[in-house]
Amino acid sequence: MLNISGGKRGRITIHEVAAAAAVSISTASKALNDTGRMGSETRERVKRIAAAIGYRPNALARGLLSKRSFTIGLLTNDTYGRFTLPVMAGISDALVDHGVSVFLCAIEDDPALAQIHVDAMLDKQVDGIIATGKRLDRRLPVDLSNLHVPVVYAFTEGTQNSVTFRSDDEQGARLAVEWLVKIGRRRIAHITGPEDFFSVRERAGAYHEVAGHREPVLYGVWSESWGHEAVDQLWRRPGEKPDALFCGNDQIARGAVDALRERGVKVPQDVSVIGFDNWEIVAAQTRPPLTTVDMELKELGRQAGLTVLALAEGRPVEPGVRKLPCRLIVRQSCGGEAPQG
Amino acid sequence: MLNISGGKRGRITIHEVAAAAAVSISTASKALNDTGRMGSETRERVKRIAAAIGYRPNALARGLLSKRSFTIGLLTNDTYGRFTLPVMAGISDALVDHGVSVFLCAIEDDPALAQIHVDAMLDKQVDGIIATGKRLDRRLPVDLSNLHVPVVYAFTEGTQNSVTFRSDDEQGARLAVEWLVKIGRRRIAHITGPEDFFSVRERAGAYHEVAGHREPVLYGVWSESWGHEAVDQLWRRPGEKPDALFCGNDQIARGAVDALRERGVKVPQDVSVIGFDNWEIVAAQTRPPLTTVDMELKELGRQAGLTVLALAEGRPVEPGVRKLPCRLIVRQSCGGEAPQG
DNA sequence: GTGATCTGAGAAAAGCTTTTACCAATCCTT
DNA sequence: AAGGATTGGTAAAAGCTTTTCTCAGATCAC
């Protein structure tokens, strides 16, 4: 049988450090935290001894006093992890240097479960909460508006007077369509997701502006099969076919590429296809690999992390919605110049 | 400017409860924890008042005393989240009822980063650590063997005398090949990942046993394009073609299905294709949707969570490797009977 | 040489909860 | 009715740090 031998009894406290250095506890504490007044040789000796015996301060005791737990909570309803994982990586990346750890709480659009997780986080005195979702125009199924800890929203709808991070879908769509125009495409169709998504409408708006309305927008669902079917619809129609497809996400783009290949249409020679999301697993494995728009989710997470940290430390932060610019990832599904980077 | 108004000063402590109920702090504590002796009306009154004023015990203070933080750490080097997210979901699912929250620490095969995260978790007095990876025969780049908190391994190689959870790849492969045999296939080829993966060898072994060695195993990489290329190789060879493909993961299977379609071979009529992983995003979007083997990662996470909890509570646990059975997911890429469930 | 300032360090409180020890009043037993 | 058990509750300690206050001794000014 396996048993955790010794338990936590062996943990070294500041008492041991003080005893080993033959100083008082307060002196030891001040030496280690570079506070207070004392001789530099004393300070160094305490530090040296603490390091030698492997002392690490107990974050619970420290947090109890300082009201900072160096812990934040990440709430998400994105079970798939399509958005959460990059955002999480960015948050973690930004906060690990500050000694902050992240509780990940996956709530499956279940208000009761969400409340349990929020309560647990508050009990554990999190310094703040980041709420993330998978679409900009939906709220998480739990009210975070009067929490006495700071809350930052990322990729989900925030409350009045909160700070919310999102990608700039309009700019991203513009980037995509301008690229298609730049490489000489003129009959650009837009195959995208459900029209009730805010980001779908925003991207469609940008598409109309840049492309000049030559083709209608095909709204559907976020799946490969919709991309496939949309191409069938377009190519069954009489008249000139599009020479480029701007797709609402990489899955749709992939379905479209497959459908074009089955029809004998060459990508990118005959038709350029551009995706959205830069979901590597889809975009890079498509043949040819997809040129697409990256929403810089990791950077978004990083900024959200730094913001919640700022709020937790009492630094003032301007409320409002922050739109982060997207970035064009050039691969081979559009033709044009060679991939950069 | 946004500022966290009030900070945590407003938090209600047990002092407020005691004062409101006109009892001592110790009485209040005992009433709320159902310990000690007191009149039932006193106990009820305290509970009622605590609920009314919204008292929640401070987990930091409680943990400082009890040596239990009701927190565990999840360490992973699986950046993609292919394995981590389901495992994480299972862990969270199993532990949320016990009031345990999970720190997610993504280490990118970076030993220094891993050490930072482990130290941070230990400072925060986690009750245990679950280490997860993306392959069974690799270690995480950090030593967790002498930690004085329990460590459980999931989907990564553990240390001597630890408890490790993994899927039963042999049984899973057997499930797949037996299914192909059952629906009448006889010339079953196996296209899989790199031979240096332990699970690849294990699956190949089961394949050989069940299929009776009729076809060689094609080792490659875990990508669609390898699945595609492997089919080309098989179909370029002279002689009879396979009537079934057992693929090492869903991505390979998908590449194979695409290649077959391009060759005019019908799936599942002419050739059955079976995948491995049940990665919905790939398996369900393939045309036809893939029959595949599910590794029950969520259940694996659940068991790992309960095990680390048991160890944290001092309950003895049998060390060793626990193989969890896989499950066959029948979709349409093999033919045979209709999808079940 | 005396009062004022500075230096190095320790004592104690605070942060919040749980647990142990203890006490006064009531009840039971014989 | 007296001694012992039971009941209902309180005081205090413990858990680990950080911070504020205090203090003794040394240094300095004049």
XYZ file of C-alpha atoms (C1' of nucleotides) in Angstrom:
742
model
C 0.000 0.000 0.000
C 1.075 3.471 -0.820
C 0.848 6.086 1.846
C 2.037 9.601 1.875
C 4.842 9.205 4.326
C 5.516 12.006 6.699
C 2.673 14.160 5.485
C 3.382 17.844 5.769
C 4.948 17.544 9.172
C 8.347 17.970 7.641
C 7.627 21.362 6.235
C 10.185 23.941 7.207
C 8.838 27.114 8.731
C 10.416 30.412 9.423
C 10.923 29.202 12.983
C 13.489 26.731 11.765
C 15.239 29.418 9.791
C 15.320 31.759 12.759
C 16.631 29.049 15.030
C 19.290 27.974 12.579
C 20.429 31.540 12.105
C 20.159 32.332 15.798
C 17.920 35.317 15.261
C 14.330 36.086 16.119
C 11.455 35.233 13.831
C 10.826 38.835 12.974
C 14.426 39.372 12.022
C 14.324 36.314 9.837
C 11.167 37.527 8.150
C 12.588 40.955 7.522
C 15.830 39.554 6.230
C 14.049 37.374 3.725
C 11.705 40.094 2.558
C 14.350 42.787 2.316
C 12.436 44.963 4.720
C 13.307 46.449 8.085
C 16.725 47.450 9.312
C 19.557 45.114 10.063
C 23.203 44.535 9.370
C 23.849 43.338 5.875
C 25.849 40.392 7.130
C 22.891 39.282 9.260
C 20.564 39.601 6.310
C 22.838 37.618 4.082
C 23.388 34.941 6.663
C 19.662 34.458 7.167
C 19.087 34.279 3.443
C 21.887 31.820 3.000
C 20.655 29.568 5.767
C 17.071 29.743 4.535
C 18.153 28.678 1.087
C 20.369 25.967 2.503
C 17.649 24.293 4.526
C 15.108 24.778 1.747
C 12.749 27.178 3.424
C 9.726 28.287 1.427
C 7.170 30.595 2.993
C 3.691 29.219 3.497
C 1.500 31.065 1.044
C -1.604 30.378 3.114
C -0.244 32.154 6.174
C 1.098 34.937 4.054
C -2.184 35.322 2.233
C -4.176 35.310 5.417
C -2.339 38.385 6.526
C -1.771 40.224 3.295
C -5.228 39.621 1.845
C -3.515 38.487 -1.302
C -3.563 34.839 -2.188
C -1.551 35.141 -5.400
C -4.216 33.085 -6.984
C -6.783 33.893 -9.617
C -9.683 31.961 -11.022
C -10.353 31.285 -14.665
C -13.966 30.553 -15.408
C -14.835 29.119 -18.782
C -17.728 27.485 -20.533
C -15.629 26.519 -23.518
C -15.399 22.815 -22.903
C -13.695 22.074 -26.147
C -10.788 24.248 -25.275
C -10.651 25.815 -28.670
C -10.432 29.269 -27.108
C -9.713 28.566 -23.487
C -6.379 26.872 -23.849
C -4.560 29.609 -25.708
C -6.097 32.229 -23.439
C -5.134 30.187 -20.405
C -1.598 29.833 -21.713
C -1.351 33.597 -22.073
C -2.697 34.253 -18.607
C -0.376 31.748 -17.038
C 2.539 33.084 -19.010
C 1.899 36.631 -17.848
C 1.267 35.791 -14.221
C 3.764 33.072 -13.409
C 6.446 35.737 -13.063
C 4.335 37.413 -10.421
C 3.913 34.199 -8.467
C 0.260 33.932 -9.333
C -1.352 30.541 -9.945
C -4.563 29.938 -11.826
C -7.592 27.893 -10.857
C -9.241 26.533 -13.956
C -12.970 26.060 -13.550
C -14.864 24.522 -16.432
C -18.551 25.210 -16.109
C -20.674 23.617 -18.763
C -23.230 26.379 -19.121
C -24.557 25.029 -15.856
C -25.515 27.885 -13.518
C -25.430 25.727 -10.402
C -22.001 24.343 -11.200
C -20.771 27.808 -12.033
C -21.976 29.111 -8.688
C -20.252 26.290 -6.846
C -17.004 27.084 -8.567
C -17.295 30.800 -7.968
C -18.033 30.224 -4.296
C -15.092 27.870 -3.992
C -12.814 30.439 -5.589
C -14.043 33.191 -3.315
C -13.593 30.979 -0.270
C -10.046 30.470 -1.380
C -9.608 34.231 -1.521
C -8.708 34.521 -5.168
C -7.279 37.899 -6.011
C -9.456 38.120 -9.080
C -11.452 36.246 -11.666
C -11.159 36.066 -15.421
C -14.302 34.982 -17.181
C -13.897 33.549 -20.643
C -16.372 32.174 -23.111
C -16.593 31.190 -26.703
C -18.593 34.024 -28.116
C -18.631 37.747 -27.555
C -22.348 38.210 -27.307
C -23.175 35.717 -24.593
C -22.808 35.941 -20.859
C -21.607 33.233 -18.572
C -24.504 31.691 -16.645
C -23.471 33.321 -13.387
C -23.520 36.858 -12.091
C -20.085 38.235 -11.309
C -20.990 41.859 -11.022
C -20.902 42.463 -7.264
C -18.099 40.259 -6.152
C -15.678 42.474 -4.172
C -12.889 40.862 -6.179
C -11.973 42.237 -9.575
C -13.409 40.489 -12.624
C -12.080 40.745 -16.148
C -13.901 39.365 -19.149
C -12.234 37.782 -22.139
C -14.048 36.584 -25.196
C -17.394 36.829 -23.495
C -19.798 39.626 -22.763
C -18.926 41.632 -19.672
C -21.084 43.710 -17.404
C -21.563 47.429 -17.295
C -18.407 49.255 -16.318
C -16.200 46.190 -16.518
C -13.130 45.652 -18.610
C -13.535 43.229 -21.476
C -11.000 41.865 -23.917
C -11.961 40.681 -27.366
C -10.453 40.300 -30.756
C -11.099 42.915 -33.394
C -13.174 40.872 -35.789
C -13.789 43.770 -38.081
C -10.094 44.441 -38.485
C -9.431 40.721 -38.869
C -12.011 40.354 -41.601
C -10.659 43.442 -43.315
C -7.191 41.928 -43.175
C -8.447 38.784 -44.875
C -10.447 40.427 -47.603
C -7.815 43.061 -48.329
C -5.313 40.277 -48.752
C -7.539 38.567 -51.277
C -7.976 41.830 -53.132
C -4.278 42.494 -53.026
C -3.444 39.194 -54.669
C -5.876 40.027 -57.442
C -9.133 38.363 -56.494
C -12.315 40.167 -57.404
C -15.242 37.802 -56.943
C -14.943 37.085 -53.234
C -17.666 35.082 -51.541
C -18.123 34.895 -47.775
C -19.141 31.611 -46.172
C -19.616 31.968 -42.476
C -21.386 30.865 -39.291
C -24.799 31.657 -37.830
C -25.921 35.220 -38.354
C -26.901 35.620 -34.715
C -23.237 35.596 -33.722
C -22.100 39.127 -33.167
C -18.673 38.431 -34.597
C -20.254 36.942 -37.710
C -22.140 40.140 -38.366
C -19.094 42.245 -37.686
C -16.943 40.250 -40.054
C -19.656 40.275 -42.686
C -19.857 44.041 -42.363
C -16.166 44.440 -42.955
C -16.390 42.008 -45.844
C -19.101 44.069 -47.489
C -17.141 47.264 -47.095
C -13.919 45.944 -48.510
C -15.250 43.564 -51.139
C -17.869 46.043 -52.314
C -20.869 43.791 -52.086
C -20.249 41.732 -55.159
C -21.408 38.485 -53.611
C -23.994 37.596 -50.982
C -22.990 36.231 -47.618
C -23.752 32.575 -46.954
C -24.672 32.082 -43.315
C -24.644 28.585 -41.866
C -23.045 26.699 -39.029
C -19.463 26.320 -37.844
C -18.782 22.975 -39.456
C -16.827 21.492 -42.307
C -19.960 20.076 -43.824
C -21.423 23.549 -44.085
C -18.315 24.723 -45.914
C -18.722 21.793 -48.221
C -22.373 22.430 -48.833
C -21.884 26.153 -49.328
C -19.416 25.509 -52.117
C -21.923 23.185 -53.725
C -24.541 25.934 -53.562
C -22.189 28.482 -55.065
C -21.042 26.282 -57.877
C -24.531 25.072 -58.748
C -25.644 28.615 -59.305
C -25.534 29.814 -62.904
C -23.101 32.505 -63.932
C -19.579 33.332 -62.917
C -18.091 31.474 -59.987
C -16.202 33.178 -57.166
C -12.441 33.322 -57.428
C -11.989 33.541 -53.673
C -13.728 32.333 -50.525
C -13.467 34.144 -47.229
C -14.573 31.592 -44.641
C -15.817 32.350 -41.163
C -13.574 29.795 -39.534
C -10.977 27.244 -40.434
C -13.367 24.338 -40.302
C -15.644 25.891 -42.867
C -12.595 26.721 -44.951
C -11.457 23.158 -44.796
C -14.827 21.858 -45.896
C -14.769 24.345 -48.724
C -11.297 23.298 -49.844
C -12.372 19.664 -49.836
C -15.477 20.449 -51.843
C -13.482 22.440 -54.379
C -11.013 19.617 -54.806
C -13.849 17.176 -55.376
C -15.184 19.482 -58.048
C -11.810 19.628 -59.726
C -11.332 23.266 -58.834
C -7.724 23.974 -57.942
C -6.808 25.759 -54.721
C -5.156 28.226 -54.854
C -4.702 28.396 -58.622
C -8.388 28.758 -59.517
C -9.801 29.863 -56.202
C -8.185 31.329 -53.106
C -9.565 30.202 -49.761
C -8.917 32.012 -46.515
C -9.981 30.875 -43.060
C -10.358 32.420 -39.633
C -9.018 31.332 -36.228
C -5.676 29.802 -37.140
C -6.623 26.638 -35.375
C -3.413 24.859 -36.192
C -4.886 21.414 -36.039
C -7.258 22.304 -38.846
C -5.450 25.037 -40.703
C -2.060 23.399 -40.941
C -3.383 19.966 -41.862
C -5.582 21.112 -44.691
C -4.172 20.502 -48.134
C -3.046 23.053 -49.073
C -2.444 24.545 -45.597
C -4.808 27.398 -44.902
C -4.005 31.043 -45.006
C -6.048 32.337 -42.116
C -6.554 35.051 -39.508
C -5.128 34.578 -36.036
C -7.008 36.177 -33.171
C -3.931 36.339 -30.940
C -5.704 34.598 -28.132
C -2.560 34.074 -26.151
C -1.811 37.776 -26.186
C -5.404 38.397 -25.213
C -4.950 36.099 -22.234
C -1.732 37.787 -21.306
C -3.351 41.201 -21.237
C -6.345 39.917 -19.328
C -4.009 38.426 -16.749
C -2.026 41.598 -16.319
C -5.212 43.600 -16.048
C -6.764 41.489 -13.336
C -3.456 41.644 -11.517
C -3.424 45.427 -11.761
C -6.930 45.579 -10.355
C -6.039 43.179 -7.577
C -3.163 45.422 -6.617
C -5.460 48.400 -6.539
C -4.059 50.095 -9.586
C -6.748 51.911 -11.525
C -7.760 50.530 -14.892
C -9.808 52.178 -17.574
C -13.052 50.239 -18.036
C -14.408 49.361 -21.443
C -13.943 46.969 -24.302
C -10.416 46.410 -25.596
C -10.218 45.123 -29.119
C -7.006 43.300 -29.928
C -5.864 43.319 -33.534
C -5.799 40.066 -35.466
C -2.885 38.904 -37.552
C -2.834 37.385 -41.010
C -1.160 33.996 -41.250
C -0.096 33.348 -44.815
C 0.108 29.714 -45.831
C -0.689 28.279 -49.211
C -4.424 28.285 -49.737
C -4.518 31.731 -51.310
C -1.470 31.792 -53.497
C 0.144 35.207 -53.509
C 3.546 35.636 -51.991
C 5.407 32.956 -50.103
C 4.633 32.301 -46.462
C 6.351 34.787 -44.237
C 8.105 33.724 -41.061
C -11.128 54.597 -13.964
C -12.129 51.292 -12.576
C -11.126 50.431 -9.084
C -12.049 47.531 -6.940
C -14.214 49.337 -4.454
C -14.103 48.235 -0.891
C -11.529 45.579 -1.454
C -11.881 42.576 0.789
C -12.612 44.627 3.866
C -16.259 43.741 3.607
C -15.687 40.033 4.009
C -17.765 38.528 6.763
C -15.854 36.521 9.326
C -16.982 34.154 11.988
C -16.710 37.046 14.415
C -19.666 38.706 12.773
C -21.635 35.500 12.944
C -20.827 35.011 16.608
C -21.752 38.590 17.401
C -25.007 38.414 15.478
C -25.963 35.176 17.200
C -24.756 36.397 20.594
C -22.496 33.418 21.135
C -18.760 32.983 21.381
C -16.586 32.365 18.377
C -15.910 28.803 19.364
C -19.597 28.080 19.707
C -20.222 29.574 16.315
C -17.496 27.454 14.799
C -18.772 24.285 16.361
C -22.312 25.031 15.377
C -21.353 25.505 11.760
C -19.159 22.432 11.637
C -21.586 20.160 13.468
C -19.014 19.415 16.098
C -18.958 19.893 19.842
C -21.917 19.897 22.162
C -24.635 22.490 22.319
C -28.361 22.880 22.305
C -29.906 22.137 18.958
C -31.767 25.430 18.952
C -28.462 27.257 19.442
C -26.894 25.311 16.604
C -29.772 26.027 14.292
C -29.874 29.677 15.202
C -26.184 30.114 14.446
C -26.528 28.319 11.133
C -29.530 30.372 10.195
C -27.829 33.640 11.017
C -24.646 32.637 9.214
C -26.597 31.824 6.091
C -28.594 35.009 6.402
C -25.610 37.317 6.550
C -23.780 35.310 3.901
C -20.901 33.984 5.932
C -18.369 31.800 4.128
C -15.353 30.478 5.988
C -11.968 31.692 4.862
C -10.296 28.718 3.253
C -6.844 30.176 3.871
C -7.308 30.317 7.617
C -8.924 26.934 7.645
C -6.156 25.451 5.555
C -3.458 26.978 7.688
C -4.772 25.026 10.629
C -5.960 21.836 9.043
C -3.003 21.366 6.706
C -5.486 20.827 3.945
C -5.891 23.489 1.306
C -8.593 21.713 -0.696
C -6.525 22.483 -3.711
C -4.598 20.268 -6.059
C -2.251 21.010 -8.899
C -2.502 19.659 -12.409
C 0.769 19.683 -14.260
C 0.725 19.114 -17.995
C 2.996 19.425 -20.947
C 0.190 18.872 -23.423
C -0.128 22.351 -24.813
C -2.614 21.405 -27.437
C -5.061 20.227 -24.879
C -5.883 17.129 -26.830
C -5.496 14.998 -23.723
C -5.383 17.505 -20.917
C -8.813 18.995 -21.289
C -10.832 15.819 -20.994
C -8.635 14.637 -18.142
C -8.990 18.001 -16.468
C -12.738 17.857 -16.891
C -12.826 14.472 -15.200
C -10.657 15.608 -12.317
C -12.702 18.717 -11.764
C -15.897 16.750 -12.016
C -14.769 14.268 -9.387
C -13.362 16.807 -6.974
C -15.775 19.701 -7.118
C -18.102 17.787 -4.820
C -15.323 17.590 -2.286
C -14.670 21.300 -2.427
C -11.353 20.845 -4.149
C -10.171 23.322 -6.780
C -7.533 22.661 -9.399
C -4.515 24.709 -10.367
C -3.738 24.164 -14.016
C -0.055 24.540 -14.810
C 0.985 24.240 -18.417
C 4.678 23.587 -18.684
C 6.002 23.453 -22.186
C 8.583 20.739 -21.660
C 10.551 23.481 -19.975
C 12.215 22.170 -16.812
C 12.733 25.623 -15.324
C 9.131 26.615 -15.888
C 7.979 23.313 -14.489
C 10.012 23.828 -11.359
C 8.599 27.308 -10.887
C 5.091 25.963 -11.117
C 5.771 23.075 -8.779
C 7.313 25.405 -6.227
C 4.375 27.766 -6.500
C 1.970 24.909 -5.947
C 3.870 23.634 -2.950
C 4.013 27.117 -1.476
C 0.262 27.213 -1.811
C 0.068 23.962 0.103
C -1.650 21.899 -2.540
C -3.001 18.672 -1.150
C -1.597 16.753 -4.079
C -0.406 16.893 -7.645
C -1.580 15.138 -10.767
C 0.986 14.951 -13.519
C -0.329 14.435 -17.017
C 1.399 14.184 -20.343
C 0.699 13.154 -23.861
C 2.486 9.873 -24.025
C 2.916 6.987 -21.666
C 6.610 6.483 -22.099
C 7.886 9.941 -21.337
C 8.429 11.706 -18.069
C 7.601 15.260 -17.276
C 10.763 17.365 -17.175
C 10.641 17.728 -13.415
C 11.231 15.370 -10.544
C 8.193 14.822 -8.373
C 9.384 11.818 -6.481
C 10.217 13.238 -3.050
C 7.627 15.872 -2.608
C 5.876 15.176 0.718
C 2.604 15.685 -1.085
C 1.009 12.819 -2.970
C 1.567 12.648 -6.712
C -0.537 10.700 -9.176
C 0.426 10.228 -12.799
C -2.007 10.137 -15.669
C -1.042 9.460 -19.245
C 2.610 9.936 -18.498
C 5.290 7.769 -17.019
C 5.332 7.693 -13.238
C 8.098 6.955 -10.819
C 8.855 3.802 -8.931
C 6.147 2.939 -6.459
C 3.741 5.594 -7.659
C 0.231 5.181 -8.917
C -0.208 5.751 -12.632
C -3.333 5.824 -14.742
C -3.293 5.020 -18.414
C -5.586 3.687 -21.064
C -5.417 0.062 -22.045
C -4.086 0.438 -25.558
C -3.844 -3.248 -26.118
C -7.482 -3.789 -25.242
C -8.458 -0.769 -27.311
C -6.625 -2.036 -30.355
C -8.137 -5.462 -29.875
C -11.569 -3.866 -29.723
C -10.941 -2.120 -33.029
C -9.530 -5.070 -34.910
C -12.098 -7.493 -33.531
C -14.784 -5.163 -34.725
C -13.334 -5.153 -38.216
C -13.141 -8.929 -38.184
C -16.681 -9.186 -36.885
C -18.076 -7.143 -39.738
C -16.335 -9.436 -42.169
C -13.043 -7.750 -43.007
C -10.063 -9.981 -43.582
C -7.249 -7.919 -45.079
C -6.739 -5.389 -42.335
C -3.809 -2.982 -42.573
C -2.493 -0.924 -39.684
C -1.345 2.638 -40.288
C 0.000 4.220 -37.154
C 2.398 6.664 -35.511
C 6.088 6.508 -34.701
C 7.299 3.117 -33.557
C 9.128 4.589 -30.590
C 5.801 5.347 -28.914
C 5.071 2.681 -26.380
C 1.372 2.785 -27.099
C 2.073 2.347 -30.811
C 3.959 -0.846 -30.150
C 1.300 -2.091 -27.792
C -1.472 -1.463 -30.274
C 0.539 -3.011 -33.073
C 1.058 -6.089 -30.924
C -2.650 -6.498 -30.351
C -3.263 -5.902 -34.035
C -0.878 -8.675 -34.978
C -2.474 -11.076 -32.571
C -6.011 -10.486 -33.645
C -5.510 -9.870 -37.355
C -3.086 -12.733 -37.660
C -0.259 -10.905 -39.351
C -1.736 -10.682 -42.807
C -0.459 -7.192 -43.467
C 2.612 -5.273 -42.365
C 2.341 -2.302 -40.035
C 3.008 1.119 -41.516
C 4.721 3.346 -38.975
C 4.818 7.071 -39.574
C 3.801 10.256 -37.811
C 0.579 11.422 -36.177
C -0.686 13.507 -39.078
C -3.331 13.449 -41.729
C -0.766 13.667 -44.435
C 0.838 10.466 -43.226
C -2.533 8.737 -43.411
C -2.875 10.030 -46.913
C 0.565 8.928 -47.946
C 0.229 5.518 -46.330
C -2.873 4.810 -48.376
C -0.963 5.797 -51.485
C 1.768 3.380 -50.547
C -0.689 0.566 -49.929
C -2.601 1.102 -53.134
C 0.492 1.455 -55.269
C 1.667 -1.959 -54.187
C 0.776 -4.793 -56.501
C -1.629 -7.484 -55.409
C -4.764 -7.432 -53.334
C -5.631 -4.239 -51.511
C -6.700 -4.115 -47.872
C -10.393 -4.146 -47.133
C -9.915 -2.379 -43.808
C -7.572 0.157 -42.237
C -6.931 0.306 -38.524
C -5.420 3.746 -37.963
C -3.350 4.807 -34.975
C -5.303 7.979 -34.428
C -8.205 9.881 -35.883
C -6.043 12.278 -37.813
C -4.333 9.467 -39.672
C -7.720 7.895 -40.244
C -9.021 11.092 -41.678
C -6.100 11.438 -44.035
C -6.671 7.854 -45.096
C -10.362 8.402 -45.740
C -9.566 11.449 -47.842
C -6.970 9.532 -49.825
C -9.365 6.678 -50.438
C -12.042 9.018 -51.661
C -9.600 10.640 -54.041
C -8.770 7.205 -55.394
C -12.426 6.452 -55.893
C -12.455 3.810 -53.193
C -15.677 3.916 -51.234
C -15.698 4.098 -47.447
C -17.175 2.026 -45.889
C -18.485 -0.030 -48.799
C -15.106 -1.030 -50.236
C -12.877 -0.366 -47.266
C -13.617 0.062 -43.574
C -11.569 2.647 -41.717
C -11.308 2.808 -37.959
C -9.549 5.483 -35.940
C -8.277 5.891 -32.402
C -8.835 8.667 -29.842
C -12.391 9.720 -30.603
C -11.261 13.277 -30.998
C -14.674 14.625 -31.828
C -13.447 17.523 -33.822
C -11.752 15.170 -36.233
C -13.766 11.995 -35.931
C -17.215 13.513 -36.185
C -16.372 15.894 -39.010
C -14.821 13.301 -41.277
C -17.024 12.143 -44.088
C -18.158 9.561 -43.285
C -17.867 10.112 -39.519
C -15.233 7.857 -38.032
C -15.783 4.741 -36.061
C -13.045 4.984 -33.479
C -11.770 3.958 -30.069
C -12.374 6.233 -27.103
C -9.776 6.212 -24.356
C -12.207 7.408 -21.711
C -9.952 10.234 -20.703
C -12.571 11.909 -18.609
C -13.065 8.772 -16.558
C -9.309 8.505 -16.285
C -9.192 12.015 -14.902
C -11.990 11.257 -12.506
C -10.170 8.275 -11.078
C -6.900 10.147 -10.868
C -8.660 12.913 -8.963
C -10.265 10.541 -6.501
C -6.977 8.762 -5.998
C -4.980 11.859 -5.222
C -7.744 12.874 -2.856
C -7.576 9.523 -1.102
C -3.841 9.879 -0.696
C -4.215 13.422 0.574
C -6.618 12.186 3.205
C -4.155 9.542 4.257
C -6.123 6.610 2.947
C -3.848 3.897 1.633
C -3.758 3.274 -2.095
C -2.297 0.351 -3.931
C 0.609 1.570 -6.077
C 1.066 0.477 -9.658
C -0.239 1.074 -13.132
C -3.991 1.119 -13.667
C -5.114 0.427 -17.191
C -8.532 1.778 -18.027
C -10.484 -0.009 -20.732
C -11.216 1.784 -23.992
C -14.605 1.908 -25.620
C -15.580 1.436 -29.239
C -17.476 4.331 -30.785
C -19.385 3.135 -33.813
C -20.050 5.725 -36.461
C -20.182 5.173 -40.181
C -16.670 4.642 -41.481
C -16.722 0.888 -41.024
C -20.170 -0.079 -42.099
C -21.515 -2.909 -40.003
C -24.433 -2.285 -37.723
C -26.017 1.078 -37.131
C -24.485 3.481 -34.617
C -25.463 2.533 -31.115
C -26.537 5.125 -28.600
C 29.842 64.655 29.542
C 24.979 64.844 28.412
C 21.082 64.738 25.511
C 19.596 63.493 20.755
C 19.704 60.474 16.901
C 20.624 56.210 14.754
C 21.203 51.186 14.393
C 20.207 46.377 14.936
C 17.222 43.412 16.611
C 13.357 41.345 19.353
C 8.381 41.116 21.373
C 3.898 41.070 20.249
C -0.200 41.682 17.562
C -2.971 40.666 13.662
C -5.125 37.812 10.205
C -9.313 33.774 10.602
C -10.515 29.426 11.886
C -10.578 25.038 14.540
C -9.688 22.443 18.625
C -8.560 21.503 23.294
C -9.162 22.506 27.888
C -12.054 24.163 31.082
C -16.093 25.892 33.896
C -20.652 26.597 35.700
C -25.055 24.901 35.924
C -28.205 21.214 35.600
C -29.410 16.415 36.009
C -29.197 11.715 37.826
C -28.219 8.131 41.258
C -28.645 6.108 45.525
C -29.432 15.438 49.533
C -24.574 14.873 48.234
C -21.382 13.261 44.860
C -20.817 12.322 40.109
C -22.092 12.689 35.333
C -23.966 15.471 31.719
C -24.965 19.659 29.287
C -24.139 24.107 27.103
C -21.086 27.006 26.463
C -16.489 30.019 26.751
C -11.413 31.095 26.818
C -7.257 30.283 24.800
C -3.929 28.142 21.905
C -2.297 26.783 17.511
C -1.229 27.300 12.689
C 2.658 30.619 9.922
C 3.773 35.173 8.415
C 4.252 40.025 8.328
C 4.306 44.398 10.513
C 4.343 47.694 14.087
C 6.143 48.980 18.257
C 9.694 49.009 21.501
C 14.230 48.941 23.368
C 19.124 48.659 24.366
C 23.301 50.150 22.855
C 26.162 52.920 19.906
C 27.154 57.192 17.698
C 27.040 62.042 17.258
C 26.656 67.122 18.394
C 27.899 70.657 21.393
